[in-house]
Amino acid sequence: MSTAEKTAGGEAQPWGEVTPDAARRLLIAAVEAFAERGYHATTTRDIAGRAGMSPAALYIHYKTKEELLHRISRIGHEKAIDILRTAARAEGSATERLAEAVSSFVRWHAGGRTTARVVQYELDSLGPEARAEIVALRRQCNAEVRGIVEDGIRTGEFDVLDVHGTTLAVLSLCIDVARWFNVEGPMTPDEVGALYADLVLRMVGAKEHRSAGS
């Protein structure tokens, strides 16, 4: 796999939706630079250099540095929505669907931690219009998880007093994995996903989960 097909830390990140190849290479380089140095400390020259291109070549594909961040953020959040929506609309109990939503969302944040850090923690670097678009996508993520929690309350599977606060806590728990996960650490993305699914089911008082563990 070429350097342009990985982000920092050796993560596979195809970015197949980004074309042509030069635009894709620049976007991957931007992910690496933003994750390593932060958006504001990164220059367009830094990004072009990482991609093996001239600064002038960058402007052929992206008008500004913010346009790069916006595209990274949009693609990342669309992927996050897809992960959560797939779990939310799957067959099975609310307990099963919440466990799958959490484990798959955590695996994405751990396995793609470099990208996820940029997607989740550089929101305030975007201008008002771009930021509003990403905030709307985040609300969709929230809605998918909230919907599962509400389903579990209706069926009597969950014991939750504050749906909004619990949904926020679940998402925050998953997202924070991108901040601390280390590929050389003691746990794999799958193991962290399984652990966090267990923690979240305990958080919502899942009856099916309690029965299985008793």
PDB file of C-alpha atoms in Angstrom:
ATOM      1  CA  MET A   1       0.000   0.000   0.000  1.00  0.00           C
ATOM      2  CA  SER A   2       1.393   3.392  -0.951  1.00  0.00           C
ATOM      3  CA  THR A   3       1.879   6.277   1.448  1.00  0.00           C
ATOM      4  CA  ALA A   4      -1.016   8.077  -0.210  1.00  0.00           C
ATOM      5  CA  GLU A   5      -3.312   5.197   0.785  1.00  0.00           C
ATOM      6  CA  LYS A   6      -2.590   5.533   4.479  1.00  0.00           C
ATOM      7  CA  THR A   7      -2.989   8.149   7.119  1.00  0.00           C
ATOM      8  CA  ALA A   8      -0.456   8.679   9.904  1.00  0.00           C
ATOM      9  CA  GLY A   9       0.020   5.586  12.044  1.00  0.00           C
ATOM     10  CA  GLY A  10      -0.484   3.164   9.175  1.00  0.00           C
ATOM     11  CA  GLU A  11      -4.263   3.340   9.054  1.00  0.00           C
ATOM     12  CA  ALA A  12      -5.853   2.154   5.846  1.00  0.00           C
ATOM     13  CA  GLN A  13      -8.057   4.941   4.521  1.00  0.00           C
ATOM     14  CA  PRO A  14      -8.995   4.568   0.860  1.00  0.00           C
ATOM     15  CA  TRP A  15     -11.022   7.804   0.474  1.00  0.00           C
ATOM     16  CA  GLY A  16     -12.318   6.223  -2.711  1.00  0.00           C
ATOM     17  CA  GLU A  17     -15.005   8.887  -3.090  1.00  0.00           C
ATOM     18  CA  VAL A  18     -12.332  11.550  -3.639  1.00  0.00           C
ATOM     19  CA  THR A  19     -11.161  11.960  -7.225  1.00  0.00           C
ATOM     20  CA  PRO A  20      -8.937  12.535  -9.125  1.00  0.00           C
ATOM     21  CA  ASP A  21      -5.909  10.877  -7.528  1.00  0.00           C
ATOM     22  CA  ALA A  22      -4.134  14.190  -6.914  1.00  0.00           C
ATOM     23  CA  ALA A  23      -7.112  15.520  -4.938  1.00  0.00           C
ATOM     24  CA  ARG A  24      -7.193  12.314  -2.935  1.00  0.00           C
ATOM     25  CA  ARG A  25      -3.479  12.508  -2.132  1.00  0.00           C
ATOM     26  CA  LEU A  26      -3.857  16.094  -0.971  1.00  0.00           C
ATOM     27  CA  LEU A  27      -6.815  15.224   1.238  1.00  0.00           C
ATOM     28  CA  ILE A  28      -4.918  12.346   2.881  1.00  0.00           C
ATOM     29  CA  ALA A  29      -1.932  14.623   3.415  1.00  0.00           C
ATOM     30  CA  ALA A  30      -4.222  17.194   5.007  1.00  0.00           C
ATOM     31  CA  VAL A  31      -5.633  14.577   7.395  1.00  0.00           C
ATOM     32  CA  GLU A  32      -2.116  13.654   8.489  1.00  0.00           C
ATOM     33  CA  ALA A  33      -1.040  17.280   8.919  1.00  0.00           C
ATOM     34  CA  PHE A  34      -4.176  18.405  10.760  1.00  0.00           C
ATOM     35  CA  ALA A  35      -3.984  15.431  13.126  1.00  0.00           C
ATOM     36  CA  GLU A  36      -0.302  15.978  13.835  1.00  0.00           C
ATOM     37  CA  ARG A  37      -0.069  19.771  14.002  1.00  0.00           C
ATOM     38  CA  GLY A  38      -3.637  21.019  14.272  1.00  0.00           C
ATOM     39  CA  TYR A  39      -5.551  22.910  11.618  1.00  0.00           C
ATOM     40  CA  HIS A  40      -4.318  26.397  12.430  1.00  0.00           C
ATOM     41  CA  ALA A  41      -0.639  25.412  12.645  1.00  0.00           C
ATOM     42  CA  THR A  42      -0.777  23.634   9.278  1.00  0.00           C
ATOM     43  CA  THR A  43      -0.046  25.548   6.073  1.00  0.00           C
ATOM     44  CA  THR A  44      -1.012  24.712   2.525  1.00  0.00           C
ATOM     45  CA  ARG A  45       2.707  24.307   1.852  1.00  0.00           C
ATOM     46  CA  ASP A  46       2.844  21.616   4.581  1.00  0.00           C
ATOM     47  CA  ILE A  47      -0.028  19.747   2.954  1.00  0.00           C
ATOM     48  CA  ALA A  48       1.351  19.965  -0.575  1.00  0.00           C
ATOM     49  CA  GLY A  49       4.786  18.828   0.624  1.00  0.00           C
ATOM     50  CA  ARG A  50       3.342  15.740   2.299  1.00  0.00           C
ATOM     51  CA  ALA A  51       1.533  14.891  -0.926  1.00  0.00           C
ATOM     52  CA  GLY A  52       4.723  15.345  -2.967  1.00  0.00           C
ATOM     53  CA  MET A  53       3.221  18.258  -4.857  1.00  0.00           C
ATOM     54  CA  SER A  54       3.798  21.989  -5.216  1.00  0.00           C
ATOM     55  CA  PRO A  55       1.657  24.507  -3.281  1.00  0.00           C
ATOM     56  CA  ALA A  56       0.330  25.773  -6.609  1.00  0.00           C
ATOM     57  CA  ALA A  57      -0.935  22.282  -7.441  1.00  0.00           C
ATOM     58  CA  LEU A  58      -3.062  22.256  -4.299  1.00  0.00           C
ATOM     59  CA  TYR A  59      -5.124  25.233  -5.462  1.00  0.00           C
ATOM     60  CA  ILE A  60      -6.111  23.397  -8.627  1.00  0.00           C
ATOM     61  CA  HIS A  61      -8.189  21.042  -6.468  1.00  0.00           C
ATOM     62  CA  TYR A  62      -8.988  23.043  -3.324  1.00  0.00           C
ATOM     63  CA  LYS A  63      -9.504  26.794  -3.180  1.00  0.00           C
ATOM     64  CA  THR A  64      -8.572  27.068   0.501  1.00  0.00           C
ATOM     65  CA  LYS A  65      -7.269  25.078   3.425  1.00  0.00           C
ATOM     66  CA  GLU A  66     -10.742  25.302   4.948  1.00  0.00           C
ATOM     67  CA  GLU A  67     -12.241  23.621   1.887  1.00  0.00           C
ATOM     68  CA  LEU A  68     -10.000  20.631   2.587  1.00  0.00           C
ATOM     69  CA  LEU A  69     -11.087  20.453   6.225  1.00  0.00           C
ATOM     70  CA  HIS A  70     -14.727  20.854   5.224  1.00  0.00           C
ATOM     71  CA  ARG A  71     -14.533  17.958   2.794  1.00  0.00           C
ATOM     72  CA  ILE A  72     -12.742  15.736   5.318  1.00  0.00           C
ATOM     73  CA  SER A  73     -15.370  16.605   7.929  1.00  0.00           C
ATOM     74  CA  ARG A  74     -18.305  16.035   5.599  1.00  0.00           C
ATOM     75  CA  ILE A  75     -17.081  12.656   4.351  1.00  0.00           C
ATOM     76  CA  GLY A  76     -16.218  11.545   7.886  1.00  0.00           C
ATOM     77  CA  HIS A  77     -19.587  12.534   9.311  1.00  0.00           C
ATOM     78  CA  GLU A  78     -21.451  10.911   6.429  1.00  0.00           C
ATOM     79  CA  LYS A  79     -19.578   7.695   7.213  1.00  0.00           C
ATOM     80  CA  ALA A  80     -20.454   8.042  10.900  1.00  0.00           C
ATOM     81  CA  ILE A  81     -24.130   8.463  10.047  1.00  0.00           C
ATOM     82  CA  ASP A  82     -24.022   5.391   7.811  1.00  0.00           C
ATOM     83  CA  ILE A  83     -22.469   3.285  10.593  1.00  0.00           C
ATOM     84  CA  LEU A  84     -25.050   4.335  13.162  1.00  0.00           C
ATOM     85  CA  ARG A  85     -28.011   4.193  10.773  1.00  0.00           C
ATOM     86  CA  THR A  86     -27.096   0.681   9.630  1.00  0.00           C
ATOM     87  CA  ALA A  87     -27.094  -0.506  13.238  1.00  0.00           C
ATOM     88  CA  ALA A  88     -30.242   1.425  14.156  1.00  0.00           C
ATOM     89  CA  ARG A  89     -32.257  -0.028  11.267  1.00  0.00           C
ATOM     90  CA  ALA A  90     -31.025  -3.600  11.578  1.00  0.00           C
ATOM     91  CA  GLU A  91     -33.269  -6.400  12.795  1.00  0.00           C
ATOM     92  CA  GLY A  92     -33.125  -7.337  16.454  1.00  0.00           C
ATOM     93  CA  SER A  93     -33.917  -5.906  19.844  1.00  0.00           C
ATOM     94  CA  ALA A  94     -32.998  -2.399  20.927  1.00  0.00           C
ATOM     95  CA  THR A  95     -30.347  -3.973  23.142  1.00  0.00           C
ATOM     96  CA  GLU A  96     -28.769  -5.761  20.191  1.00  0.00           C
ATOM     97  CA  ARG A  97     -28.954  -2.698  17.969  1.00  0.00           C
ATOM     98  CA  LEU A  98     -27.442  -0.371  20.569  1.00  0.00           C
ATOM     99  CA  ALA A  99     -24.601  -2.822  21.195  1.00  0.00           C
ATOM    100  CA  GLU A 100     -23.894  -2.982  17.463  1.00  0.00           C
ATOM    101  CA  ALA A 101     -24.117   0.785  17.046  1.00  0.00           C
ATOM    102  CA  VAL A 102     -21.620   1.375  19.852  1.00  0.00           C
ATOM    103  CA  SER A 103     -19.185  -1.395  18.925  1.00  0.00           C
ATOM    104  CA  SER A 104     -19.092  -0.441  15.236  1.00  0.00           C
ATOM    105  CA  PHE A 105     -18.819   3.298  15.994  1.00  0.00           C
ATOM    106  CA  VAL A 106     -15.974   2.650  18.431  1.00  0.00           C
ATOM    107  CA  ARG A 107     -14.175   0.400  15.951  1.00  0.00           C
ATOM    108  CA  TRP A 108     -14.339   3.194  13.386  1.00  0.00           C
ATOM    109  CA  HIS A 109     -12.879   5.720  15.814  1.00  0.00           C
ATOM    110  CA  ALA A 110     -10.113   3.347  16.891  1.00  0.00           C
ATOM    111  CA  GLY A 111      -9.243   1.896  13.491  1.00  0.00           C
ATOM    112  CA  GLY A 112      -9.345   5.296  11.790  1.00  0.00           C
ATOM    113  CA  ARG A 113      -8.180   7.310  14.781  1.00  0.00           C
ATOM    114  CA  THR A 114      -6.158   9.863  12.783  1.00  0.00           C
ATOM    115  CA  THR A 115      -9.068  10.744  10.527  1.00  0.00           C
ATOM    116  CA  ALA A 116     -11.533  10.578  13.405  1.00  0.00           C
ATOM    117  CA  ARG A 117      -9.509  13.059  15.476  1.00  0.00           C
ATOM    118  CA  VAL A 118      -9.700  15.589  12.660  1.00  0.00           C
ATOM    119  CA  VAL A 119     -13.372  14.906  11.970  1.00  0.00           C
ATOM    120  CA  GLN A 120     -14.419  15.153  15.614  1.00  0.00           C
ATOM    121  CA  TYR A 121     -12.111  17.795  17.083  1.00  0.00           C
ATOM    122  CA  GLU A 122     -11.611  20.432  14.380  1.00  0.00           C
ATOM    123  CA  LEU A 123     -15.232  21.548  14.083  1.00  0.00           C
ATOM    124  CA  ASP A 124     -14.539  25.021  15.454  1.00  0.00           C
ATOM    125  CA  SER A 125     -11.896  25.614  12.770  1.00  0.00           C
ATOM    126  CA  LEU A 126     -14.611  25.739  10.111  1.00  0.00           C
ATOM    127  CA  GLY A 127     -16.316  28.949   9.036  1.00  0.00           C
ATOM    128  CA  PRO A 128     -19.976  29.557   9.972  1.00  0.00           C
ATOM    129  CA  GLU A 129     -21.570  28.081   6.836  1.00  0.00           C
ATOM    130  CA  ALA A 130     -19.428  24.926   6.750  1.00  0.00           C
ATOM    131  CA  ARG A 131     -19.732  24.511  10.501  1.00  0.00           C
ATOM    132  CA  ALA A 132     -23.530  24.690  10.302  1.00  0.00           C
ATOM    133  CA  GLU A 133     -23.548  21.904   7.721  1.00  0.00           C
ATOM    134  CA  ILE A 134     -21.395  19.643   9.910  1.00  0.00           C
ATOM    135  CA  VAL A 135     -23.450  20.420  13.009  1.00  0.00           C
ATOM    136  CA  ALA A 136     -26.541  19.280  11.086  1.00  0.00           C
ATOM    137  CA  LEU A 137     -24.797  15.996  10.264  1.00  0.00           C
ATOM    138  CA  ARG A 138     -23.891  15.564  13.929  1.00  0.00           C
ATOM    139  CA  ARG A 139     -27.537  15.971  14.820  1.00  0.00           C
ATOM    140  CA  GLN A 140     -28.319  13.066  12.499  1.00  0.00           C
ATOM    141  CA  CYS A 141     -25.790  10.915  14.386  1.00  0.00           C
ATOM    142  CA  ASN A 142     -27.465  11.928  17.619  1.00  0.00           C
ATOM    143  CA  ALA A 143     -30.910  11.104  16.216  1.00  0.00           C
ATOM    144  CA  GLU A 144     -29.895   7.563  15.242  1.00  0.00           C
ATOM    145  CA  VAL A 145     -28.611   6.736  18.725  1.00  0.00           C
ATOM    146  CA  ARG A 146     -31.487   8.528  20.441  1.00  0.00           C
ATOM    147  CA  GLY A 147     -33.935   6.522  18.350  1.00  0.00           C
ATOM    148  CA  ILE A 148     -32.482   3.222  19.577  1.00  0.00           C
ATOM    149  CA  VAL A 149     -32.572   4.411  23.182  1.00  0.00           C
ATOM    150  CA  GLU A 150     -36.206   5.495  22.810  1.00  0.00           C
ATOM    151  CA  ASP A 151     -37.071   2.120  21.240  1.00  0.00           C
ATOM    152  CA  GLY A 152     -35.525   0.377  24.237  1.00  0.00           C
ATOM    153  CA  ILE A 153     -37.516   2.492  26.658  1.00  0.00           C
ATOM    154  CA  ARG A 154     -40.776   1.735  24.800  1.00  0.00           C
ATOM    155  CA  THR A 155     -40.128  -2.010  24.823  1.00  0.00           C
ATOM    156  CA  GLY A 156     -39.101  -1.989  28.466  1.00  0.00           C
ATOM    157  CA  GLU A 157     -35.537  -3.049  27.686  1.00  0.00           C
ATOM    158  CA  PHE A 158     -33.885   0.142  28.982  1.00  0.00           C
ATOM    159  CA  ASP A 159     -34.253   2.113  32.188  1.00  0.00           C
ATOM    160  CA  VAL A 160     -33.304   5.679  31.189  1.00  0.00           C
ATOM    161  CA  LEU A 161     -34.473   8.865  32.897  1.00  0.00           C
ATOM    162  CA  ASP A 162     -32.757  11.408  30.623  1.00  0.00           C
ATOM    163  CA  VAL A 163     -32.792  10.372  26.955  1.00  0.00           C
ATOM    164  CA  HIS A 164     -30.962  13.483  25.723  1.00  0.00           C
ATOM    165  CA  GLY A 165     -28.213  13.289  28.340  1.00  0.00           C
ATOM    166  CA  THR A 166     -27.755   9.549  27.902  1.00  0.00           C
ATOM    167  CA  THR A 167     -27.510   9.855  24.117  1.00  0.00           C
ATOM    168  CA  LEU A 168     -24.883  12.575  24.505  1.00  0.00           C
ATOM    169  CA  ALA A 169     -22.942  10.424  26.973  1.00  0.00           C
ATOM    170  CA  VAL A 170     -22.982   7.407  24.641  1.00  0.00           C
ATOM    171  CA  LEU A 171     -21.706   9.410  21.679  1.00  0.00           C
ATOM    172  CA  SER A 172     -19.077  11.195  23.763  1.00  0.00           C
ATOM    173  CA  LEU A 173     -17.784   7.873  25.066  1.00  0.00           C
ATOM    174  CA  CYS A 174     -17.396   6.503  21.541  1.00  0.00           C
ATOM    175  CA  ILE A 175     -15.841   9.643  20.060  1.00  0.00           C
ATOM    176  CA  ASP A 176     -13.199   9.965  22.775  1.00  0.00           C
ATOM    177  CA  VAL A 177     -11.641   6.693  21.626  1.00  0.00           C
ATOM    178  CA  ALA A 178     -10.054   8.594  18.725  1.00  0.00           C
ATOM    179  CA  ARG A 179      -8.184  10.746  21.230  1.00  0.00           C
ATOM    180  CA  TRP A 180      -6.505   7.997  23.247  1.00  0.00           C
ATOM    181  CA  PHE A 181      -6.438   4.792  21.178  1.00  0.00           C
ATOM    182  CA  ASN A 182      -2.953   3.506  20.390  1.00  0.00           C
ATOM    183  CA  VAL A 183      -2.445   0.785  17.805  1.00  0.00           C
ATOM    184  CA  GLU A 184       0.496  -0.488  19.875  1.00  0.00           C
ATOM    185  CA  GLY A 185      -1.581  -0.617  23.055  1.00  0.00           C
ATOM    186  CA  PRO A 186      -2.988  -3.716  24.765  1.00  0.00           C
ATOM    187  CA  MET A 187      -6.413  -3.703  23.052  1.00  0.00           C
ATOM    188  CA  THR A 188      -7.551  -4.044  19.454  1.00  0.00           C
ATOM    189  CA  PRO A 189     -10.354  -1.923  17.950  1.00  0.00           C
ATOM    190  CA  ASP A 190     -12.658  -4.970  18.179  1.00  0.00           C
ATOM    191  CA  GLU A 191     -11.868  -5.442  21.860  1.00  0.00           C
ATOM    192  CA  VAL A 192     -12.461  -1.778  22.668  1.00  0.00           C
ATOM    193  CA  GLY A 193     -15.717  -1.913  20.709  1.00  0.00           C
ATOM    194  CA  ALA A 194     -16.915  -4.935  22.697  1.00  0.00           C
ATOM    195  CA  LEU A 195     -15.912  -3.311  26.004  1.00  0.00           C
ATOM    196  CA  TYR A 196     -17.695  -0.063  25.220  1.00  0.00           C
ATOM    197  CA  ALA A 197     -20.835  -1.875  24.042  1.00  0.00           C
ATOM    198  CA  ASP A 198     -20.919  -3.633  27.393  1.00  0.00           C
ATOM    199  CA  LEU A 199     -20.412  -0.353  29.275  1.00  0.00           C
ATOM    200  CA  VAL A 200     -23.193   1.395  27.361  1.00  0.00           C
ATOM    201  CA  LEU A 201     -25.677  -1.439  27.925  1.00  0.00           C
ATOM    202  CA  ARG A 202     -24.947  -1.151  31.631  1.00  0.00           C
ATOM    203  CA  MET A 203     -25.414   2.621  31.357  1.00  0.00           C
ATOM    204  CA  VAL A 204     -28.935   2.257  29.942  1.00  0.00           C
ATOM    205  CA  GLY A 205     -29.844  -0.546  32.351  1.00  0.00           C
ATOM    206  CA  ALA A 206     -30.458  -3.055  29.580  1.00  0.00           C
ATOM    207  CA  LYS A 207     -32.559  -5.839  31.093  1.00  0.00           C
ATOM    208  CA  GLU A 208     -31.579  -8.417  28.497  1.00  0.00           C
ATOM    209  CA  HIS A 209     -27.913  -7.651  29.221  1.00  0.00           C
ATOM    210  CA  ARG A 210     -28.408  -7.973  32.986  1.00  0.00           C
ATOM    211  CA  SER A 211     -30.146 -11.312  32.581  1.00  0.00           C
ATOM    212  CA  ALA A 212     -27.350 -12.635  30.383  1.00  0.00           C
ATOM    213  CA  GLY A 213     -24.729 -11.579  32.918  1.00  0.00           C
ATOM    214  CA  SER A 214     -26.533 -12.850  35.996  1.00  0.00           C
TER     215      SER A 214
END
